[in-house]
Structures are given as C-alpha cells and as structure tokens.
PDB file of C-alpha atoms in Angstrom:
ATOM      1  CA  MET A   1     -14.037  -0.701 -10.372  1.00 62.00           C
ATOM      2  CA  ARG A   2     -17.630  -1.759  -9.703  1.00 68.00           C
ATOM      3  CA  ARG A   3     -18.321   0.703  -6.866  1.00 78.00           C
ATOM      4  CA  ARG A   4     -17.134   3.989  -8.290  1.00 85.00           C
ATOM      5  CA  GLU A   5     -17.970   5.908  -5.118  1.00 89.00           C
ATOM      6  CA  PHE A   6     -15.033   4.173  -3.420  1.00 95.00           C
ATOM      7  CA  GLU A   7     -12.541   4.786  -6.216  1.00 94.00           C
ATOM      8  CA  MET A   8      -9.668   7.105  -5.255  1.00 95.00           C
ATOM      9  CA  THR A   9      -8.300   9.064  -8.204  1.00 93.00           C
ATOM     10  CA  GLU A  10      -6.407  11.852  -6.439  1.00 95.00           C
ATOM     11  CA  GLN A  11      -2.777  11.053  -7.151  1.00 94.00           C
ATOM     12  CA  ARG A  12      -1.390  12.680  -4.011  1.00 95.00           C
ATOM     13  CA  GLU A  13      -3.777  10.740  -1.750  1.00 96.00           C
ATOM     14  CA  ILE A  14      -2.610   7.502  -3.358  1.00 97.00           C
ATOM     15  CA  GLU A  15       1.047   8.483  -3.030  1.00 95.00           C
ATOM     16  CA  LEU A  16       0.612   9.429   0.622  1.00 95.00           C
ATOM     17  CA  PHE A  17      -0.795   5.984   1.364  1.00 97.00           C
ATOM     18  CA  LEU A  18       1.982   4.215  -0.553  1.00 96.00           C
ATOM     19  CA  GLU A  19       4.547   6.320   1.315  1.00 94.00           C
ATOM     20  CA  GLU A  20       2.904   5.562   4.664  1.00 94.00           C
ATOM     21  CA  ALA A  21       2.429   1.804   4.319  1.00 95.00           C
ATOM     22  CA  SER A  22       5.451  -0.480   4.487  1.00 91.00           C
ATOM     23  CA  PHE A  23       4.172  -3.918   3.544  1.00 94.00           C
ATOM     24  CA  GLY A  24       2.457  -5.448   0.528  1.00 97.00           C
ATOM     25  CA  PHE A  25       2.005  -8.550  -1.618  1.00 98.00           C
ATOM     26  CA  LEU A  26       3.796  -9.131  -4.917  1.00 97.00           C
ATOM     27  CA  SER A  27       2.006 -11.374  -7.405  1.00 97.00           C
ATOM     28  CA  ALA A  28       3.951 -13.019 -10.229  1.00 95.00           C
ATOM     29  CA  VAL A  29       3.749 -16.126 -12.409  1.00 94.00           C
ATOM     30  CA  ARG A  30       6.183 -19.005 -11.872  1.00 92.00           C
ATOM     31  CA  PRO A  31       7.907 -20.582 -14.884  1.00 92.00           C
ATOM     32  CA  ASP A  32       5.514 -23.563 -14.653  1.00 93.00           C
ATOM     33  CA  GLY A  33       2.487 -21.261 -14.831  1.00 92.00           C
ATOM     34  CA  ARG A  34       1.508 -21.452 -11.171  1.00 93.00           C
ATOM     35  CA  PRO A  35       0.727 -18.160  -9.390  1.00 93.00           C
ATOM     36  CA  SER A  36       3.174 -16.763  -6.852  1.00 93.00           C
ATOM     37  CA  ILE A  37       2.420 -14.300  -4.058  1.00 95.00           C
ATOM     38  CA  THR A  38       5.224 -12.922  -1.904  1.00 94.00           C
ATOM     39  CA  PRO A  39       4.683 -10.716   1.175  1.00 96.00           C
ATOM     40  CA  LEU A  40       7.447  -8.115   1.485  1.00 95.00           C
ATOM     41  CA  ASN A  41       8.494  -4.675   2.603  1.00 96.00           C
ATOM     42  CA  TYR A  42       8.796  -1.954  -0.018  1.00 97.00           C
ATOM     43  CA  VAL A  43       9.405   1.722  -0.559  1.00 97.00           C
ATOM     44  CA  TYR A  44       7.655   4.002  -3.050  1.00 97.00           C
ATOM     45  CA  ALA A  45      10.130   6.537  -4.423  1.00 94.00           C
ATOM     46  CA  ASP A  46      10.409   8.625  -7.584  1.00 91.00           C
ATOM     47  CA  GLY A  47       7.229   7.120  -9.003  1.00 94.00           C
ATOM     48  CA  ALA A  48       8.364   3.494  -8.665  1.00 96.00           C
ATOM     49  CA  VAL A  49       8.106   0.688  -6.111  1.00 97.00           C
ATOM     50  CA  TYR A  50      11.379  -0.803  -4.864  1.00 97.00           C
ATOM     51  CA  PHE A  51      11.969  -4.152  -3.148  1.00 96.00           C
ATOM     52  CA  HIS A  52      15.116  -5.928  -2.025  1.00 94.00           C
ATOM     53  CA  GLY A  53      16.100  -9.486  -1.264  1.00 90.00           C
ATOM     54  CA  SER A  54      18.119 -12.481  -2.355  1.00 90.00           C
ATOM     55  CA  ARG A  55      19.229 -12.955  -5.957  1.00 89.00           C
ATOM     56  CA  ILE A  56      17.903 -16.519  -5.902  1.00 89.00           C
ATOM     57  CA  GLY A  57      14.572 -18.097  -4.994  1.00 89.00           C
ATOM     58  CA  ASP A  58      11.024 -18.539  -6.304  1.00 90.00           C
ATOM     59  CA  LYS A  59      10.367 -14.808  -6.518  1.00 91.00           C
ATOM     60  CA  MET A  60      13.423 -14.170  -8.681  1.00 92.00           C
ATOM     61  CA  ASP A  61      12.712 -17.214 -10.873  1.00 92.00           C
ATOM     62  CA  ALA A  62       9.167 -15.960 -11.500  1.00 93.00           C
ATOM     63  CA  ILE A  63      10.326 -12.435 -12.331  1.00 94.00           C
ATOM     64  CA  ARG A  64      13.032 -13.636 -14.711  1.00 92.00           C
ATOM     65  CA  HIS A  65      10.425 -15.791 -16.434  1.00 93.00           C
ATOM     66  CA  ASN A  66       7.856 -13.007 -16.684  1.00 95.00           C
ATOM     67  CA  PRO A  67       8.568  -9.464 -15.429  1.00 95.00           C
ATOM     68  CA  HIS A  68       4.890  -8.433 -15.579  1.00 96.00           C
ATOM     69  CA  VAL A  69       3.576  -8.365 -12.002  1.00 97.00           C
ATOM     70  CA  ALA A  70       0.936  -6.944  -9.695  1.00 98.00           C
ATOM     71  CA  PHE A  71       1.553  -5.477  -6.252  1.00 98.00           C
ATOM     72  CA  ALA A  72      -1.160  -4.884  -3.645  1.00 98.00           C
ATOM     73  CA  VAL A  73      -1.043  -2.748  -0.505  1.00 98.00           C
ATOM     74  CA  ALA A  74      -3.955  -2.487   1.929  1.00 97.00           C
ATOM     75  CA  LYS A  75      -4.762  -1.234   5.412  1.00 97.00           C
ATOM     76  CA  GLU A  76      -7.937  -2.034   7.323  1.00 97.00           C
ATOM     77  CA  TYR A  77      -9.046   0.830   9.563  1.00 98.00           C
ATOM     78  CA  ALA A  78     -12.253  -0.464  11.140  1.00 98.00           C
ATOM     79  CA  ILE A  79     -14.791  -3.260  11.102  1.00 97.00           C
ATOM     80  CA  ILE A  80     -18.239  -1.644  10.977  1.00 97.00           C
ATOM     81  CA  PRO A  81     -20.825  -3.746  12.861  1.00 97.00           C
ATOM     82  CA  SER A  82     -24.312  -4.005  11.380  1.00 96.00           C
ATOM     83  CA  HIS A  83     -25.897  -2.587  14.536  1.00 95.00           C
ATOM     84  CA  PHE A  84     -24.236   0.792  13.960  1.00 95.00           C
ATOM     85  CA  THR A  85     -26.964   1.456  11.383  1.00 92.00           C
ATOM     86  CA  ASP A  86     -29.536  -1.352  11.676  1.00 92.00           C
ATOM     87  CA  PRO A  87     -30.806  -2.988  14.899  1.00 91.00           C
ATOM     88  CA  VAL A  88     -31.794  -6.262  13.217  1.00 94.00           C
ATOM     89  CA  MET A  89     -30.300  -6.943   9.789  1.00 93.00           C
ATOM     90  CA  ALA A  90     -26.745  -8.208   9.264  1.00 95.00           C
ATOM     91  CA  CYS A  91     -26.445  -6.662   5.785  1.00 92.00           C
ATOM     92  CA  PRO A  92     -24.900  -3.290   6.811  1.00 93.00           C
ATOM     93  CA  ALA A  93     -21.840  -4.979   8.380  1.00 95.00           C
ATOM     94  CA  SER A  94     -18.742  -3.781   6.531  1.00 96.00           C
ATOM     95  CA  ALA A  95     -15.071  -2.868   6.757  1.00 97.00           C
ATOM     96  CA  TYR A  96     -13.451   0.477   6.008  1.00 98.00           C
ATOM     97  CA  TYR A  97     -10.016   0.410   4.423  1.00 98.00           C
ATOM     98  CA  LYS A  98      -7.556   1.758   1.883  1.00 98.00           C
ATOM     99  CA  SER A  99      -6.134  -0.437  -0.866  1.00 98.00           C
ATOM    100  CA  VAL A 100      -3.881   0.212  -3.844  1.00 98.00           C
ATOM    101  CA  LEU A 101      -3.095  -2.099  -6.757  1.00 98.00           C
ATOM    102  CA  VAL A 102      -0.004  -1.451  -8.879  1.00 98.00           C
ATOM    103  CA  THR A 103       0.588  -3.337 -12.113  1.00 98.00           C
ATOM    104  CA  GLY A 104       3.650  -3.046 -14.301  1.00 97.00           C
ATOM    105  CA  SER A 105       7.036  -4.544 -15.084  1.00 97.00           C
ATOM    106  CA  ILE A 106       9.920  -5.416 -12.791  1.00 96.00           C
ATOM    107  CA  GLU A 107      13.425  -4.225 -13.592  1.00 95.00           C
ATOM    108  CA  THR A 108      16.524  -5.521 -11.795  1.00 95.00           C
ATOM    109  CA  VAL A 109      18.547  -2.543 -10.546  1.00 96.00           C
ATOM    110  CA  GLU A 110      22.282  -2.926 -11.092  1.00 95.00           C
ATOM    111  CA  ASP A 111      23.475   0.693 -10.751  1.00 96.00           C
ATOM    112  CA  LEU A 112      24.995   1.031  -7.277  1.00 97.00           C
ATOM    113  CA  GLY A 113      23.841   4.630  -6.963  1.00 97.00           C
ATOM    114  CA  GLU A 114      20.199   3.738  -7.575  1.00 97.00           C
ATOM    115  CA  LYS A 115      20.514   0.703  -5.321  1.00 97.00           C
ATOM    116  CA  ALA A 116      21.912   2.811  -2.509  1.00 98.00           C
ATOM    117  CA  ALA A 117      19.198   5.457  -2.936  1.00 97.00           C
ATOM    118  CA  ALA A 118      16.431   2.844  -2.859  1.00 97.00           C
ATOM    119  CA  LEU A 119      17.810   1.057   0.195  1.00 97.00           C
ATOM    120  CA  GLU A 120      18.431   4.349   1.996  1.00 97.00           C
ATOM    121  CA  ALA A 121      14.804   5.364   1.308  1.00 96.00           C
ATOM    122  CA  LEU A 122      13.655   2.003   2.666  1.00 96.00           C
ATOM    123  CA  MET A 123      15.748   2.455   5.808  1.00 96.00           C
ATOM    124  CA  ARG A 124      14.351   5.955   6.394  1.00 95.00           C
ATOM    125  CA  LYS A 125      10.870   4.503   6.095  1.00 95.00           C
ATOM    126  CA  LEU A 126      11.358   1.481   8.359  1.00 94.00           C
ATOM    127  CA  GLN A 127      13.886   3.028  10.786  1.00 95.00           C
ATOM    128  CA  PRO A 128      13.044   6.735  10.895  1.00 94.00           C
ATOM    129  CA  GLU A 129      14.866   7.162  14.200  1.00 96.00           C
ATOM    130  CA  GLY A 130      18.198   6.671  12.395  1.00 94.00           C
ATOM    131  CA  GLY A 131      20.949   4.878  14.273  1.00 96.00           C
ATOM    132  CA  TYR A 132      22.924   3.792  11.216  1.00 96.00           C
ATOM    133  CA  ASP A 133      25.443   5.233   8.776  1.00 97.00           C
ATOM    134  CA  PRO A 134      23.756   6.404   5.569  1.00 96.00           C
ATOM    135  CA  ILE A 135      23.911   3.963   2.668  1.00 97.00           C
ATOM    136  CA  ARG A 136      26.218   5.454   0.024  1.00 97.00           C
ATOM    137  CA  PRO A 137      27.539   3.808  -3.136  1.00 96.00           C
ATOM    138  CA  ASP A 138      31.052   5.093  -2.429  1.00 96.00           C
ATOM    139  CA  ASP A 139      31.223   3.764   1.148  1.00 97.00           C
ATOM    140  CA  PRO A 140      33.629   0.772   1.055  1.00 97.00           C
ATOM    141  CA  ARG A 141      31.680  -0.899   3.867  1.00 96.00           C
ATOM    142  CA  TYR A 142      28.486  -0.904   1.815  1.00 97.00           C
ATOM    143  CA  ILE A 143      29.876  -1.618  -1.669  1.00 97.00           C
ATOM    144  CA  PRO A 144      30.057  -5.438  -1.333  1.00 96.00           C
ATOM    145  CA  ARG A 145      26.601  -5.530   0.212  1.00 95.00           C
ATOM    146  CA  LEU A 146      25.175  -3.362  -2.547  1.00 96.00           C
ATOM    147  CA  LYS A 147      26.701  -5.661  -5.133  1.00 95.00           C
ATOM    148  CA  GLY A 148      25.372  -8.761  -3.398  1.00 94.00           C
ATOM    149  CA  VAL A 149      21.768  -7.780  -2.729  1.00 95.00           C
ATOM    150  CA  ALA A 150      19.035  -7.847  -5.355  1.00 95.00           C
ATOM    151  CA  VAL A 151      17.091  -4.593  -5.701  1.00 97.00           C
ATOM    152  CA  LEU A 152      13.964  -4.752  -7.838  1.00 97.00           C
ATOM    153  CA  LYS A 153      12.127  -1.799  -9.336  1.00 97.00           C
ATOM    154  CA  LEU A 154       8.459  -2.044 -10.242  1.00 98.00           C
ATOM    155  CA  VAL A 155       7.744   0.527 -12.935  1.00 96.00           C
ATOM    156  CA  PRO A 156       3.981   1.131 -12.787  1.00 97.00           C
ATOM    157  CA  LYS A 157       1.826   0.786 -15.860  1.00 97.00           C
ATOM    158  CA  SER A 158      -1.333   1.431 -13.853  1.00 96.00           C
ATOM    159  CA  ILE A 159      -2.147   2.351 -10.260  1.00 97.00           C
ATOM    160  CA  THR A 160      -5.710   1.957  -9.006  1.00 97.00           C
ATOM    161  CA  ALA A 161      -6.971   2.649  -5.507  1.00 97.00           C
ATOM    162  CA  LYS A 162     -10.062   1.941  -3.438  1.00 97.00           C
ATOM    163  CA  PHE A 163     -10.645   3.966  -0.269  1.00 98.00           C
ATOM    164  CA  LYS A 164     -13.855   2.767   1.389  1.00 97.00           C
ATOM    165  CA  PHE A 165     -15.116   5.067   4.144  1.00 97.00           C
ATOM    166  CA  GLY A 166     -18.875   5.168   3.848  1.00 95.00           C
ATOM    167  CA  GLN A 167     -19.060   7.389   0.763  1.00 95.00           C
ATOM    168  CA  ASN A 168     -22.249   5.522  -0.199  1.00 94.00           C
ATOM    169  CA  LEU A 169     -24.109   6.341   3.025  1.00 93.00           C
ATOM    170  CA  ALA A 170     -26.969   8.786   3.481  1.00 93.00           C
ATOM    171  CA  ASP A 171     -26.479  11.381   6.218  1.00 93.00           C
ATOM    172  CA  GLU A 172     -28.482   9.492   8.860  1.00 93.00           C
ATOM    173  CA  LYS A 173     -26.591   6.241   8.428  1.00 94.00           C
ATOM    174  CA  ARG A 174     -23.281   8.091   8.212  1.00 94.00           C
ATOM    175  CA  SER A 175     -24.027   9.757  11.538  1.00 95.00           C
ATOM    176  CA  GLY A 176     -24.861   6.368  13.044  1.00 95.00           C
ATOM    177  CA  VAL A 177     -21.531   4.896  11.941  1.00 96.00           C
ATOM    178  CA  THR A 178     -19.578   7.926  13.159  1.00 97.00           C
ATOM    179  CA  ALA A 179     -21.306   7.860  16.547  1.00 96.00           C
ATOM    180  CA  GLY A 180     -20.668   4.135  16.853  1.00 97.00           C
ATOM    181  CA  LEU A 181     -16.975   4.550  16.086  1.00 97.00           C
ATOM    182  CA  ILE A 182     -16.507   7.367  18.595  1.00 96.00           C
ATOM    183  CA  ALA A 183     -18.374   5.450  21.306  1.00 96.00           C
ATOM    184  CA  ARG A 184     -16.432   2.230  20.652  1.00 95.00           C
ATOM    185  CA  GLY A 185     -13.059   3.951  20.798  1.00 95.00           C
ATOM    186  CA  LEU A 186     -10.768   1.318  19.303  1.00 96.00           C
ATOM    187  CA  PRO A 187      -7.260   2.545  18.316  1.00 96.00           C
ATOM    188  CA  LEU A 188      -8.173   3.506  14.723  1.00 97.00           C
ATOM    189  CA  ASP A 189     -11.842   4.407  15.249  1.00 97.00           C
ATOM    190  CA  ARG A 190     -11.236   8.153  15.602  1.00 97.00           C
ATOM    191  CA  ASP A 191      -8.994   8.094  12.515  1.00 97.00           C
ATOM    192  CA  THR A 192     -11.734   6.238  10.631  1.00 98.00           C
ATOM    193  CA  ALA A 193     -14.342   8.831  11.597  1.00 97.00           C
ATOM    194  CA  ASP A 194     -12.012  11.611  10.445  1.00 97.00           C
ATOM    195  CA  LEU A 195     -11.433   9.854   7.127  1.00 97.00           C
ATOM    196  CA  MET A 196     -15.186   9.417   6.656  1.00 96.00           C
ATOM    197  CA  GLU A 197     -15.508  13.189   6.806  1.00 95.00           C
ATOM    198  CA  ARG A 198     -12.428  13.769   4.670  1.00 94.00           C
ATOM    199  CA  TYR A 199     -13.675  11.582   1.813  1.00 94.00           C
ATOM    200  CA  ARG A 200     -17.323  12.523   2.193  1.00 92.00           C
ATOM    201  CA  PRO A 201     -18.989  13.252  -1.173  1.00 87.00           C
ATOM    202  CA  HIS A 202     -19.917  16.881  -1.743  1.00 71.00           C
ATOM    203  CA  ALA A 203     -23.551  15.944  -2.265  1.00 45.00           C
ATOM    204  CA  SER A 204     -25.299  13.665   0.219  1.00 45.00           C
ATOM    205  CA  LYS A 205     -27.452  10.791  -0.986  1.00 42.00           C
ATOM    206  CA  PRO A 206     -31.230  11.240  -0.549  1.00 38.00           C
TER     207      PRO A 206
END
C-alpha cells in the first residue's frame, strides 16, 4: 500500500467492518480471459467469505475455470470539501472511507450442514429482525432448496484494508475537517468525525 498511514492492520477492526457491510464486488477471470466483476451480498463467518446464487451463469463459469478471485468491500463515509482546510486550493478535497480487499480461492460448498450455517448467517445479517424459520439441514422444507442453491466459500489467502480518516493531517487541518463535518451535519458526518479521532495516530505531524 502506497500510503501506509491509511493501512489498517488490526484484525478485529477489519473483521468488524466485514461483519457490518453486506455488499461487495467479486472479481474473477472468464474462460476466454476477459475480467468479470459481480456485485453481490455476502457474509463473513469463521474466517471465510460466503456467497450464494445460481449453479449456472457467468460467475460460476469463471470460478470453475479459475477459482482464484478477489473480493472488494468498501463504504464511503464522507466527501471532504477542499474549503474545510483551504479557502482557495482544490487539492485538499478528499473522501474518507473504509475498504477491504480479500484474495484467495473459491470452494463450492456441498455439505448441507455448512450450507445451512452459511445461509443462516447471511439471513441473520440481512434480516436481523427474524420473521423466518431457522435454516437447518434436517428441515425437510429446506433440504431441496439447500441442494439446489450454490453456496461458494472464499478462503482468504490475504486480506488487506485501507481506512482513510485523515491520519495524514496535522492538528490544525484535522480540527478544520472535524469542525466542517460537525457544522455540515450530513447523516454520516458525526460518525466520520468520531472515526477520525478513533484512528488518529498517537503522534501528530509537525
């Protein structure tokens, strides 16, 4: 990573973001060599990333051809206008965000128990209010559906993360950005200001 000050290496922080987010982009290579990017929901569980979908289609063809993939998850928290820190120049304009890149190999899950556990974890993530019967591999209502759906497991080889929240700023400019966020008051501005303080380097830049 070119800007090391934005690199996130704390494993639990990365896991918390992967557990919080619900949507990402899966990159694979089609059999003819063309790149493939598929937007999809996912769940991060037991150190792996799980997806589900049809057993046929471009995504499945690409994975069968080459199981080595990349998966990206990102969330933009705030656009930082240049005038938060400079009254004239456009250069300070930026965006604050979290992003995680997972690379590894895809495995097709066939065990009904693991399938049920992955899909149940996905349901808890996307429908936390409940309102459905738990997905169990021994439930005769779910068995045919579990057999019919494709569940894919991305086993990570590497996980890298970039959390950009002004870690490169001197105290004066940091204060300007924080004040601008609080005054603007967009839905995620207060969260962004809190994250700026949370990820603030121990030593301020001169």
